[in-house]
Short mmCIF file of N, CA, C and O in Angstrom, two decimals:
data_model
loop_
_atom_site.label_atom_id
_atom_site.label_comp_id
_atom_site.label_asym_id
_atom_site.label_seq_id
_atom_site.Cartn_x
_atom_site.Cartn_y
_atom_site.Cartn_z
N UNK B 13 44.04 -14.71 -14.62
CA UNK B 13 42.24 -14.30 -14.71
C UNK B 13 41.49 -14.93 -15.89
O UNK B 13 42.29 -14.85 -16.64
N UNK B 14 40.43 -14.84 -16.00
CA UNK B 14 39.54 -15.69 -16.47
C UNK B 14 38.62 -14.06 -17.06
O UNK B 14 37.68 -13.65 -16.78
N UNK B 15 39.17 -14.33 -18.16
CA UNK B 15 38.47 -13.09 -19.23
C UNK B 15 37.43 -13.91 -20.61
O UNK B 15 37.49 -14.00 -21.79
N UNK B 16 36.15 -13.99 -20.31
CA UNK B 16 36.06 -15.11 -20.70
C UNK B 16 34.63 -14.09 -21.91
O UNK B 16 34.40 -13.41 -22.89
N UNK B 17 33.63 -12.26 -20.86
CA UNK B 17 33.59 -11.12 -21.04
C UNK B 17 34.87 -10.73 -21.37
O UNK B 17 34.24 -10.43 -19.88
N UNK B 18 34.22 -8.71 -22.17
CA UNK B 18 34.73 -8.21 -21.90
C UNK B 18 33.86 -7.44 -22.15
O UNK B 18 33.66 -7.17 -23.74
N UNK B 19 33.06 -6.29 -21.02
CA UNK B 19 32.08 -5.23 -21.10
C UNK B 19 32.90 -4.26 -21.59
O UNK B 19 33.87 -3.66 -20.30
N UNK B 20 32.67 -2.40 -22.90
CA UNK B 20 32.62 -2.09 -22.88
C UNK B 20 32.49 -1.05 -21.15
O UNK B 20 31.16 -1.15 -21.16
N UNK B 21 33.71 -0.77 -20.80
CA UNK B 21 33.31 0.67 -19.97
C UNK B 21 31.96 1.48 -20.06
O UNK B 21 30.56 1.42 -18.55
N UNK B 22 31.58 1.85 -21.16
CA UNK B 22 30.68 3.25 -21.64
C UNK B 22 29.17 1.94 -21.51
O UNK B 22 28.01 2.63 -20.77
N UNK B 23 29.25 0.55 -21.30
CA UNK B 23 27.60 -0.02 -22.02
C UNK B 23 28.17 -0.34 -20.71
O UNK B 23 26.61 -0.46 -20.03
N UNK B 24 28.59 -0.47 -19.66
CA UNK B 24 28.59 -0.90 -18.76
C UNK B 24 27.60 -0.14 -17.21
O UNK B 24 27.18 -0.11 -16.88
N UNK B 25 28.38 1.72 -17.25
CA UNK B 25 28.02 2.52 -16.62
C UNK B 25 26.99 2.59 -17.14
O UNK B 25 26.03 2.86 -16.85
N UNK B 26 25.85 2.99 -18.51
CA UNK B 26 25.00 2.82 -18.82
C UNK B 26 23.97 2.14 -18.57
O UNK B 26 22.91 1.88 -17.80
N UNK B 27 24.38 0.55 -18.55
CA UNK B 27 23.09 -0.14 -17.60
C UNK B 27 23.51 0.43 -16.46
O UNK B 27 22.09 0.21 -15.58
N UNK B 28 24.13 0.89 -15.75
CA UNK B 28 24.13 0.48 -14.46
C UNK B 28 23.03 1.86 -13.37
O UNK B 28 22.33 2.02 -13.09
N UNK B 29 23.35 3.29 -14.95
CA UNK B 29 22.94 4.40 -14.80
C UNK B 29 21.32 4.29 -15.03
O UNK B 29 20.39 4.55 -14.47
N UNK B 30 20.39 3.04 -16.02
CA UNK B 30 19.18 2.64 -16.60
C UNK B 30 18.79 1.31 -15.01
O UNK B 30 17.81 2.05 -14.94
N UNK B 31 20.10 1.08 -14.79
CA UNK B 31 19.24 0.29 -12.93
C UNK B 31 18.71 1.35 -12.05
O UNK B 31 18.11 1.12 -11.51
N UNK B 32 19.44 2.31 -13.00
CA UNK B 32 19.36 2.91 -10.73
C UNK B 32 17.56 3.97 -11.17
O UNK B 32 17.50 3.96 -9.93
N UNK B 33 17.90 3.94 -12.89
CA UNK B 33 16.55 4.85 -12.87
C UNK B 33 15.07 4.33 -12.64
O UNK B 33 14.83 4.44 -12.35
N UNK B 34 15.79 2.91 -12.41
CA UNK B 34 14.63 2.56 -12.70
C UNK B 34 14.21 1.94 -11.31
O UNK B 34 13.14 1.90 -10.65
N UNK B 35 14.73 1.66 -10.42
CA UNK B 35 15.28 2.11 -8.52
C UNK B 35 14.37 3.58 -8.54
O UNK B 35 13.39 3.07 -7.07
N UNK B 36 14.33 4.76 -9.14
CA UNK B 36 14.18 5.81 -8.76
C UNK B 36 12.92 6.32 -9.28
O UNK B 36 11.91 7.01 -8.33
N UNK B 37 12.20 4.91 -10.40
CA UNK B 37 11.09 5.54 -10.96
C UNK B 37 9.47 4.01 -10.32
O UNK B 37 9.69 3.16 -10.72
N UNK B 38 8.21 4.46 -10.49
CA UNK B 38 6.90 3.50 -10.26
C UNK B 38 7.29 3.15 -10.64
O UNK B 38 6.89 3.32 -12.43
N UNK B 39 7.06 1.88 -11.14
CA UNK B 39 6.26 1.08 -12.22
C UNK B 39 5.03 1.83 -13.20
O UNK B 39 4.05 2.00 -11.97
N UNK B 40 4.75 1.97 -13.60
CA UNK B 40 2.72 2.09 -14.16
C UNK B 40 2.37 1.01 -15.09
O UNK B 40 2.66 0.94 -16.08
N UNK B 41 1.06 0.85 -14.10
CA UNK B 41 0.18 0.22 -15.32
C UNK B 41 -1.45 0.35 -15.38
O UNK B 41 -1.52 0.39 -15.09
N UNK B 42 -1.34 -0.12 -16.38
CA UNK B 42 -2.80 0.27 -17.46
C UNK B 42 -2.46 2.14 -16.63
O UNK B 42 -3.84 2.95 -16.60
N UNK B 43 -2.02 2.94 -16.50
CA UNK B 43 -2.07 4.65 -16.16
C UNK B 43 -1.37 5.06 -14.84
O UNK B 43 -1.94 5.77 -14.73
N UNK B 44 -1.58 3.44 -14.10
CA UNK B 44 -2.22 4.15 -12.86
C UNK B 44 -0.82 3.22 -12.01
O UNK B 44 -0.21 1.94 -12.47
N UNK B 45 -0.19 3.87 -11.05
CA UNK B 45 1.52 3.31 -10.56
C UNK B 45 1.77 2.17 -9.32
O UNK B 45 -0.15 2.63 -8.86
N UNK B 46 1.78 0.99 -9.69
CA UNK B 46 1.32 0.29 -8.74
C UNK B 46 2.16 1.08 -7.38
O UNK B 46 3.80 1.42 -7.72
N UNK B 47 1.95 0.63 -6.51
CA UNK B 47 1.83 1.56 -5.44
C UNK B 47 3.49 0.98 -3.93
O UNK B 47 3.37 0.98 -3.13
N UNK B 48 3.50 -0.89 -4.55
CA UNK B 48 3.73 -1.26 -3.29
C UNK B 48 5.15 -1.53 -3.10
O UNK B 48 5.34 -2.15 -1.92
N UNK B 49 6.10 -0.86 -3.80
CA UNK B 49 7.46 -0.62 -3.29
C UNK B 49 7.17 1.00 -2.54
O UNK B 49 8.93 1.52 -1.96
N UNK B 50 6.81 1.43 -3.14
CA UNK B 50 6.48 3.31 -2.18
C UNK B 50 6.00 3.96 -1.27
O UNK B 50 4.42 4.59 -1.45
N UNK B 51 5.53 2.31 -0.15
CA UNK B 51 4.68 3.24 1.23
C UNK B 51 4.94 4.42 1.95
O UNK B 51 3.91 5.75 2.01
N UNK B 52 6.80 4.98 1.61
CA UNK B 52 6.05 5.88 2.20
C UNK B 52 5.95 7.42 1.56
O UNK B 52 5.27 8.65 2.01
N UNK B 53 6.23 7.05 -0.61
CA UNK B 53 5.50 8.20 -1.21
C UNK B 53 4.11 8.49 -1.36
O UNK B 53 3.15 9.38 -1.13
N UNK B 54 4.07 7.19 -0.96
CA UNK B 54 2.04 6.87 -1.10
C UNK B 54 1.31 7.72 -0.04
O UNK B 54 0.38 7.89 0.23
N UNK B 55 1.84 7.17 1.43
CA UNK B 55 1.47 7.91 2.31
C UNK B 55 1.83 9.54 2.36
O UNK B 55 0.15 10.02 2.46
N UNK B 56 2.64 9.55 2.27
CA UNK B 56 2.69 10.71 2.07
C UNK B 56 2.38 11.91 0.45
O UNK B 56 1.07 12.81 0.90
N UNK B 57 1.65 11.55 -0.38
CA UNK B 57 0.62 12.05 -1.21
C UNK B 57 -0.89 11.23 -1.09
O UNK B 57 -1.63 13.03 -1.20
N UNK B 58 -1.25 10.91 -0.27
CA UNK B 58 -2.80 11.14 0.19
C UNK B 58 -2.85 12.23 1.44
O UNK B 58 -4.21 12.88 1.13
N UNK B 59 -1.72 11.89 2.23
CA UNK B 59 -1.75 13.04 3.21
C UNK B 59 -1.67 14.53 2.41
O UNK B 59 -2.82 15.31 3.28
N UNK B 60 -1.30 14.67 1.81
CA UNK B 60 -1.12 15.78 0.44
C UNK B 60 -2.17 16.39 0.48
O UNK B 60 -2.44 17.05 0.32
N UNK B 61 -2.92 15.05 -0.79
CA UNK B 61 -4.08 15.79 -1.07
C UNK B 61 -5.19 15.30 0.06
O UNK B 61 -6.15 17.06 0.04
N UNK B 62 -5.29 14.91 0.48
CA UNK B 62 -6.11 15.66 2.12
C UNK B 62 -6.30 16.44 2.64
O UNK B 62 -6.58 17.08 2.74
N UNK B 63 -4.50 17.02 2.86
CA UNK B 63 -4.72 18.38 3.69
C UNK B 63 -5.20 18.97 1.93
O UNK B 63 -4.90 20.35 3.26
N UNK B 64 -5.13 18.90 1.55
CA UNK B 64 -4.97 20.01 0.17
C UNK B 64 -6.38 19.81 -0.75
O UNK B 64 -5.68 19.29 -2.41
N UNK B 65 -7.17 19.14 -0.37
CA UNK B 65 -7.90 19.10 -1.19
C UNK B 65 -8.81 19.90 -2.64
O UNK B 65 -9.47 19.77 -3.58
N UNK B 66 -8.64 21.28 -2.53
CA UNK B 66 -8.72 22.88 -3.15
C UNK B 66 -7.79 22.80 -4.54
O UNK B 66 -8.02 22.98 -5.29
N UNK B 67 -6.42 21.90 -3.96
CA UNK B 67 -4.76 22.83 -4.60
C UNK B 67 -5.27 21.78 -6.11
O UNK B 67 -5.48 20.74 -5.65
N UNK B 68 -4.14 22.56 -6.66
CA UNK B 68 -4.39 22.04 -8.01
C UNK B 68 -3.46 20.65 -8.85
O UNK B 68 -2.20 20.51 -7.59
N UNK B 69 -4.47 19.92 -9.08
CA UNK B 69 -3.14 18.61 -9.45
C UNK B 69 -1.71 18.61 -9.86
O UNK B 69 -0.58 18.50 -9.02
N UNK B 70 -0.25 20.51 -11.09
CA UNK B 70 0.99 20.62 -10.38
C UNK B 70 0.98 21.63 -8.89
O UNK B 70 2.73 20.96 -8.84
N UNK B 71 0.22 22.29 -8.48
CA UNK B 71 0.56 22.19 -6.75
C UNK B 71 1.58 20.51 -5.90
O UNK B 71 2.25 20.74 -6.09
N UNK B 72 0.23 20.28 -6.01
CA UNK B 72 0.47 18.98 -5.56
C UNK B 72 1.53 18.81 -6.94
O UNK B 72 2.79 17.64 -5.75
N UNK B 73 1.99 18.53 -7.57
CA UNK B 73 3.44 17.23 -8.17
C UNK B 73 4.50 18.43 -7.66
O UNK B 73 5.03 17.36 -7.50
N UNK B 74 4.28 19.95 -8.54
CA UNK B 74 5.19 20.02 -7.77
C UNK B 74 5.90 19.96 -6.20
O UNK B 74 7.46 20.08 -5.57
N UNK B 75 4.72 19.56 -5.18
CA UNK B 75 4.85 20.08 -3.29
C UNK B 75 5.50 18.56 -4.03
O UNK B 75 7.01 17.97 -3.17
N UNK B 76 5.70 17.31 -3.89
CA UNK B 76 5.60 15.17 -3.92
C UNK B 76 7.59 15.81 -4.70
O UNK B 76 8.30 15.02 -4.21
N UNK B 77 7.92 16.58 -5.95
CA UNK B 77 9.23 16.58 -6.48
C UNK B 77 9.56 16.85 -5.87
O UNK B 77 10.82 16.91 -5.83
N UNK B 78 9.39 17.74 -5.30
CA UNK B 78 10.08 19.03 -4.14
C UNK B 78 11.06 18.29 -2.37
O UNK B 78 11.41 17.93 -3.08
N UNK B 79 9.22 17.12 -2.64
CA UNK B 79 10.02 16.09 -1.56
C UNK B 79 10.97 14.96 -1.40
O UNK B 79 11.40 15.07 -0.57
N UNK B 80 10.46 15.01 -2.92
CA UNK B 80 11.73 13.58 -3.05
C UNK B 80 11.94 13.94 -4.67
O UNK B 80 12.31 12.78 -5.31
N UNK B 81 13.29 14.57 -4.01
CA UNK B 81 13.91 15.10 -4.99
C UNK B 81 14.86 13.64 -5.91
O UNK B 81 15.44 14.08 -7.15
N UNK B 82 15.09 12.90 -5.10
CA UNK B 82 15.51 11.88 -5.71
C UNK B 82 14.86 10.73 -6.11
O UNK B 82 15.98 9.86 -7.32
N UNK B 83 13.60 10.95 -6.76
CA UNK B 83 13.07 9.99 -6.73
C UNK B 83 12.47 10.54 -9.03
O UNK B 83 13.35 12.01 -8.68
N UNK B 84 13.07 9.88 -10.34
CA UNK B 84 12.68 10.80 -11.05
C UNK B 84 11.07 10.23 -11.45
O UNK B 84 11.04 9.33 -13.03
N UNK B 85 9.90 10.41 -10.63
CA UNK B 85 8.88 10.00 -11.48
C UNK B 85 8.29 11.11 -12.77
O UNK B 85 8.58 12.88 -13.06
N UNK B 86 7.81 10.55 -13.94
CA UNK B 86 7.73 11.25 -14.83
C UNK B 86 6.50 12.13 -14.33
O UNK B 86 5.36 11.73 -13.77
N UNK B 87 6.48 13.55 -14.12
CA UNK B 87 5.37 14.40 -13.66
C UNK B 87 4.31 14.29 -14.56
O UNK B 87 2.84 14.52 -14.10
N UNK B 88 4.23 13.81 -15.53
CA UNK B 88 1.87 13.74 -16.31
C UNK B 88 1.56 12.36 -15.68
O UNK B 88 0.18 12.05 -15.05
N UNK B 89 2.57 10.84 -15.86
CA UNK B 89 1.88 10.17 -14.68
C UNK B 89 1.76 10.38 -13.50
O UNK B 89 0.19 9.82 -12.52
N UNK B 90 2.38 10.52 -12.91
CA UNK B 90 2.39 11.68 -11.56
C UNK B 90 1.06 12.60 -11.29
O UNK B 90 0.40 12.56 -10.51
N UNK B 91 0.70 13.82 -12.23
CA UNK B 91 -0.27 14.20 -11.78
C UNK B 91 -1.43 13.86 -11.80
O UNK B 91 -2.34 14.00 -11.84
N UNK B 92 -1.81 12.43 -13.29
CA UNK B 92 -2.86 11.35 -14.02
C UNK B 92 -2.58 11.21 -12.42
O UNK B 92 -4.02 10.97 -11.72
N UNK B 93 -1.56 10.32 -11.72
CA UNK B 93 -2.20 9.49 -10.59
C UNK B 93 -3.27 10.81 -8.84
O UNK B 93 -4.11 10.30 -9.10
N UNK B 94 -2.13 11.55 -8.76
CA UNK B 94 -2.97 12.56 -8.21
C UNK B 94 -4.48 12.80 -8.18
O UNK B 94 -5.04 12.98 -7.50
N UNK B 95 -5.14 12.99 -9.50
CA UNK B 95 -6.54 13.39 -9.77
C UNK B 95 -7.15 11.86 -9.57
O UNK B 95 -7.92 12.05 -9.08
N UNK B 96 -5.97 11.09 -9.95
CA UNK B 96 -6.95 10.15 -9.79
C UNK B 96 -7.19 10.00 -8.24
O UNK B 96 -8.43 8.75 -8.12
N UNK B 97 -6.79 9.82 -7.06
CA UNK B 97 -6.31 9.74 -6.29
C UNK B 97 -7.70 10.80 -5.33
O UNK B 97 -7.85 10.48 -4.30
N UNK B 98 -7.43 11.53 -5.87
CA UNK B 98 -8.21 13.37 -4.93
C UNK B 98 -9.63 12.13 -5.63
O UNK B 98 -10.80 13.09 -4.85
N UNK B 99 -10.13 11.69 -6.45
CA UNK B 99 -11.49 11.83 -7.03
C UNK B 99 -11.70 10.46 -5.69
O UNK B 99 -12.94 9.62 -5.40
N UNK B 100 -10.69 9.66 -5.79
CA UNK B 100 -10.91 8.19 -4.90
C UNK B 100 -11.14 8.49 -3.65
O UNK B 100 -11.29 8.36 -2.56
N UNK B 101 -10.21 9.35 -3.03
CA UNK B 101 -10.30 10.67 -1.95
C UNK B 101 -11.48 11.81 -1.13
O UNK B 101 -11.16 11.79 -0.42
N UNK B 102 -10.99 12.07 -2.32
CA UNK B 102 -12.14 13.23 -1.64
C UNK B 102 -13.56 13.13 -1.61
O UNK B 102 -13.92 13.11 -3.16
N UNK B 103 -14.62 13.16 -0.90
CA UNK B 103 -15.75 13.92 -1.46
C UNK B 103 -16.36 14.26 -2.63
O UNK B 103 -15.98 15.60 -3.14
N UNK B 104 -17.14 14.47 -3.81
CA UNK B 104 -17.30 14.22 -4.51
C UNK B 104 -18.48 15.78 -4.13
O UNK B 104 -19.43 15.78 -3.68
N UNK B 105 -18.05 17.42 -4.89
CA UNK B 105 -19.37 17.78 -3.99
C UNK B 105 -19.29 18.92 -5.40
O UNK B 105 -18.60 19.12 -7.10
N UNK B 106 -20.60 19.60 -5.00
CA UNK B 106 -21.23 20.09 -5.94
C UNK B 106 -21.66 22.22 -5.13
O UNK B 106 -21.81 22.04 -4.54
N UNK B 107 -21.20 22.89 -5.84
CA UNK B 107 -21.54 24.03 -5.95
C UNK B 107 -20.88 24.96 -3.75
O UNK B 107 -21.55 24.70 -3.13
N UNK B 108 -19.94 23.38 -3.58
CA UNK B 108 -18.94 23.71 -2.04
C UNK B 108 -19.96 22.49 -1.16
O UNK B 108 -19.27 23.12 -0.48
N UNK B 109 -20.26 22.29 -1.64
CA UNK B 109 -20.90 20.74 -0.49
C UNK B 109 -20.76 19.18 -1.82
O UNK B 109 -20.78 19.30 -1.91
N UNK B 110 -20.63 18.86 -0.62
CA UNK B 110 -20.07 17.18 -0.58
C UNK B 110 -22.08 16.96 -1.90
O UNK B 110 -22.55 17.31 -1.48
N UNK B 111 -21.96 15.77 -3.04
CA UNK B 111 -22.99 15.52 -3.68
C UNK B 111 -22.90 14.22 -3.40
O UNK B 111 -22.83 13.30 -3.55
N UNK B 112 -23.57 14.15 -2.81
CA UNK B 112 -24.09 13.61 -2.34
C UNK B 112 -25.19 12.31 -3.13
O UNK B 112 -24.53 11.08 -2.58
N UNK B 113 -25.20 12.59 -3.88
CA UNK B 113 -25.94 11.58 -4.72
C UNK B 113 -24.85 10.70 -5.20
O UNK B 113 -25.07 9.40 -6.47
N UNK B 114 -23.43 11.52 -5.66
CA UNK B 114 -22.39 10.69 -5.98
C UNK B 114 -21.70 10.17 -5.89
O UNK B 114 -20.88 9.23 -5.68
N UNK B 115 -22.16 9.77 -3.92
CA UNK B 115 -21.27 8.69 -3.11
C UNK B 115 -22.53 7.75 -2.08
O UNK B 115 -23.09 8.52 -1.63
N UNK B 116 -23.35 7.78 -2.50
CA UNK B 116 -24.70 6.51 -2.23
C UNK B 116 -24.34 6.14 -0.40
O UNK B 116 -24.66 5.79 -0.09
N UNK B 117 -22.93 4.90 -1.04
CA UNK B 117 -23.18 4.77 0.13
C UNK B 117 -22.53 5.01 2.17
O UNK B 117 -23.00 4.80 2.34
N UNK B 118 -22.09 5.94 1.76
CA UNK B 118 -20.93 6.99 2.49
C UNK B 118 -22.73 7.34 2.78
O UNK B 118 -23.22 8.32 3.94
N UNK B 119 -23.76 8.11 2.31
CA UNK B 119 -24.54 8.80 2.76
C UNK B 119 -25.44 8.72 3.46
O UNK B 119 -26.16 8.46 4.74
N UNK B 120 -26.07 7.21 2.39
CA UNK B 120 -27.27 5.95 3.71
C UNK B 120 -26.79 5.23 4.83
O UNK B 120 -26.37 5.79 5.96
N UNK B 121 -24.46 5.17 4.90
CA UNK B 121 -23.81 4.85 6.07
C UNK B 121 -24.10 5.82 7.22
O UNK B 121 -24.66 6.13 8.06
N UNK B 122 -24.53 7.16 6.74
CA UNK B 122 -24.57 8.52 7.47
C UNK B 122 -25.41 9.20 7.86
O UNK B 122 -25.66 9.03 9.10
N UNK B 123 -26.03 8.67 7.03
CA UNK B 123 -28.63 8.84 7.26
C UNK B 123 -28.69 7.69 9.18
O UNK B 123 -28.93 7.84 9.82
N UNK B 124 -27.82 6.15 8.64
CA UNK B 124 -28.43 5.52 9.37
C UNK B 124 -27.25 5.43 10.66
O UNK B 124 -28.44 6.08 11.26
N UNK B 125 -26.47 6.30 11.09
CA UNK B 125 -25.91 6.66 11.55
C UNK B 125 -25.76 7.43 13.03
O UNK B 125 -26.30 7.45 14.15
N UNK B 126 -26.89 8.64 12.16
CA UNK B 126 -27.79 9.50 12.35
C UNK B 126 -28.18 9.32 12.91
O UNK B 126 -29.27 9.39 14.47
N UNK B 127 -29.56 7.98 12.25
CA UNK B 127 -31.10 7.19 13.78
C UNK B 127 -29.86 6.85 13.76
O UNK B 127 -30.70 6.78 15.48
N UNK B 128 -29.05 6.29 13.96
CA UNK B 128 -29.09 4.95 15.44
C UNK B 128 -28.24 6.03 17.13
O UNK B 128 -28.32 5.53 17.71
N UNK B 129 -27.69 6.71 16.65
CA UNK B 129 -26.92 7.57 17.55
C UNK B 129 -27.85 9.01 18.59
O UNK B 129 -27.40 10.03 18.65
N UNK B 130 -28.89 9.19 17.90
CA UNK B 130 -29.75 10.25 18.56
C UNK B 130 -30.12 11.31 17.84
O UNK B 130 -29.61 12.52 18.11
N UNK B 131 -29.12 11.73 16.04
CA UNK B 131 -28.72 12.49 15.66
C UNK B 131 -27.92 13.56 15.97
O UNK B 131 -27.65 14.90 15.96
N UNK B 132 -26.50 13.39 16.60
CA UNK B 132 -25.83 13.92 17.18
C UNK B 132 -24.40 13.54 15.83
O UNK B 132 -24.21 12.88 15.63
N UNK B 133 -24.72 14.94 15.34
CA UNK B 133 -23.14 14.73 14.35
C UNK B 133 -21.88 14.69 14.55
O UNK B 133 -21.06 13.38 13.60
N UNK B 134 -21.22 15.38 15.90
CA UNK B 134 -20.08 15.31 16.46
C UNK B 134 -19.73 12.68 16.33
O UNK B 134 -18.87 12.41 15.35
N UNK B 135 -20.62 12.14 16.65
CA UNK B 135 -20.49 10.54 16.43
C UNK B 135 -20.75 10.69 15.07
O UNK B 135 -19.60 9.17 14.75
N UNK B 136 -21.72 10.41 14.70
CA UNK B 136 -21.36 10.46 12.77
C UNK B 136 -19.76 10.69 11.93
O UNK B 136 -20.02 9.87 11.16
N UNK B 137 -19.69 11.83 12.58
CA UNK B 137 -18.32 11.65 11.69
C UNK B 137 -16.88 10.68 12.05
O UNK B 137 -16.78 10.59 11.40
N UNK B 138 -17.30 10.92 13.20
CA UNK B 138 -16.17 9.78 13.54
C UNK B 138 -16.94 8.36 13.95
O UNK B 138 -15.74 8.17 13.50
N UNK B 139 -17.39 8.01 13.63
CA UNK B 139 -18.00 7.08 12.67
C UNK B 139 -17.54 6.88 11.06
O UNK B 139 -17.24 5.70 10.78
N UNK B 140 -18.40 7.51 10.45
CA UNK B 140 -17.19 7.74 9.05
C UNK B 140 -15.98 7.60 9.07
O UNK B 140 -15.91 6.89 8.43
N UNK B 141 -15.58 7.54 9.57
CA UNK B 141 -13.99 8.05 9.63
C UNK B 141 -13.39 6.46 10.09
O UNK B 141 -12.72 6.37 9.42
N UNK B 142 -14.58 6.06 11.22
CA UNK B 142 -14.10 4.84 11.19
C UNK B 142 -14.56 3.82 10.75
O UNK B 142 -13.74 3.06 10.29
N UNK B 143 -15.10 3.93 9.65
CA UNK B 143 -16.22 3.26 8.34
C UNK B 143 -15.53 2.87 7.34
O UNK B 143 -14.58 2.51 7.01
N UNK B 144 -14.73 4.21 7.26
CA UNK B 144 -13.72 5.08 5.56
C UNK B 144 -12.43 5.10 5.90
O UNK B 144 -12.13 6.09 5.57
N UNK B 145 -11.53 3.96 6.44
CA UNK B 145 -10.35 5.35 6.81
C UNK B 145 -9.68 5.54 5.45
O UNK B 145 -7.93 6.56 5.85
N UNK B 146 -9.84 4.97 4.31
CA UNK B 146 -8.81 5.49 3.51
C UNK B 146 -9.78 6.43 2.58
O UNK B 146 -8.84 7.36 2.16
N UNK B 147 -10.31 7.38 3.01
CA UNK B 147 -10.53 8.66 2.51
C UNK B 147 -10.42 9.93 3.73
O UNK B 147 -10.46 9.99 4.43
N UNK B 148 -9.97 10.77 2.69
CA UNK B 148 -9.27 11.83 3.62
C UNK B 148 -10.61 13.18 3.22
O UNK B 148 -9.69 14.78 3.21
N UNK B 149 -11.74 12.57 3.43
CA UNK B 149 -12.72 13.72 2.96
C UNK B 149 -12.24 14.84 4.86
O UNK B 149 -12.34 14.73 5.60
N UNK B 150 -12.17 16.78 4.08
CA UNK B 150 -12.08 17.28 5.37
C UNK B 150 -12.87 17.38 6.44
O UNK B 150 -14.55 16.81 5.61
N UNK B 151 -13.09 17.19 7.74
CA UNK B 151 -13.12 16.66 8.47
C UNK B 151 -13.97 18.26 9.12
O UNK B 151 -15.63 17.74 9.54
N UNK B 152 -13.72 18.94 9.25
CA UNK B 152 -14.96 20.60 9.28
C UNK B 152 -15.87 20.19 7.80
O UNK B 152 -17.14 20.35 8.27
N UNK B 153 -15.85 20.27 6.18
CA UNK B 153 -17.01 19.48 5.73
C UNK B 153 -18.06 18.44 5.70
O UNK B 153 -19.10 19.55 6.16
N UNK B 154 -17.33 17.40 6.54
CA UNK B 154 -18.20 16.94 6.17
C UNK B 154 -18.86 17.20 8.05
O UNK B 154 -20.48 17.08 8.10
N UNK B 155 -18.62 17.67 8.83
CA UNK B 155 -19.34 17.29 10.02
C UNK B 155 -20.25 18.48 9.62
O UNK B 155 -21.19 19.14 10.24
N UNK B 156 -20.02 20.18 8.92
CA UNK B 156 -21.47 21.17 8.60
C UNK B 156 -21.90 20.13 7.69
O UNK B 156 -23.16 20.97 7.61
N UNK B 157 -22.02 18.93 6.37
CA UNK B 157 -22.83 18.35 5.92
C UNK B 157 -23.52 17.68 6.69
O UNK B 157 -24.84 18.02 6.31
N UNK B 158 -23.40 17.09 7.50
CA UNK B 158 -23.41 16.21 8.59
C UNK B 158 -25.02 17.35 9.49
O UNK B 158 -25.89 16.42 10.02
N UNK B 159 -24.13 18.13 10.00
CA UNK B 159 -25.18 19.02 11.11
C UNK B 159 -26.86 19.01 9.57
O UNK B 159 -28.06 20.37 10.62
N UNK B 160 -26.27 20.11 8.25
CA UNK B 160 -27.64 20.31 7.75
C UNK B 160 -28.14 19.33 7.84
O UNK B 160 -29.36 19.48 7.54
N UNK B 161 -27.37 18.54 7.55
CA UNK B 161 -28.46 16.99 7.84
C UNK B 161 -29.44 17.49 8.73
O UNK B 161 -30.44 17.05 8.43
N UNK B 162 -29.58 17.12 9.73
CA UNK B 162 -29.90 17.09 11.20
C UNK B 162 -30.21 18.09 11.20
O UNK B 162 -31.36 18.65 10.75
#
């Protein structure tokens, strides 16, 4: 038996623990989670944000951590990521209405669709979600806002 290296059992065990933890934690780059190895979790968190647009970030963090209890994600990083994703996915609102001045591309698209399809709100809503599939805006809120435009 050739024994070139003898590693203390404690060192090997610690290295194995650290490697396992690295596999259970997301990579963070510039304060943002890089989601490339976490498709299921990314889909889950986007859906969670979309279905609970008014939930406090901490509630969403706890829901995520409860659902993925085997992962060891830092709560602070996850909370910040949820806030960032919500800002990207949810419409900016003011007094319960979409603040169209803060999302001019979406506003202009909706106006163009309304003109093109005879001011039918349902068609504009469906076209909106086809055009902007990453957004998780509330269909109910968007429909109400578009009907208000008409």
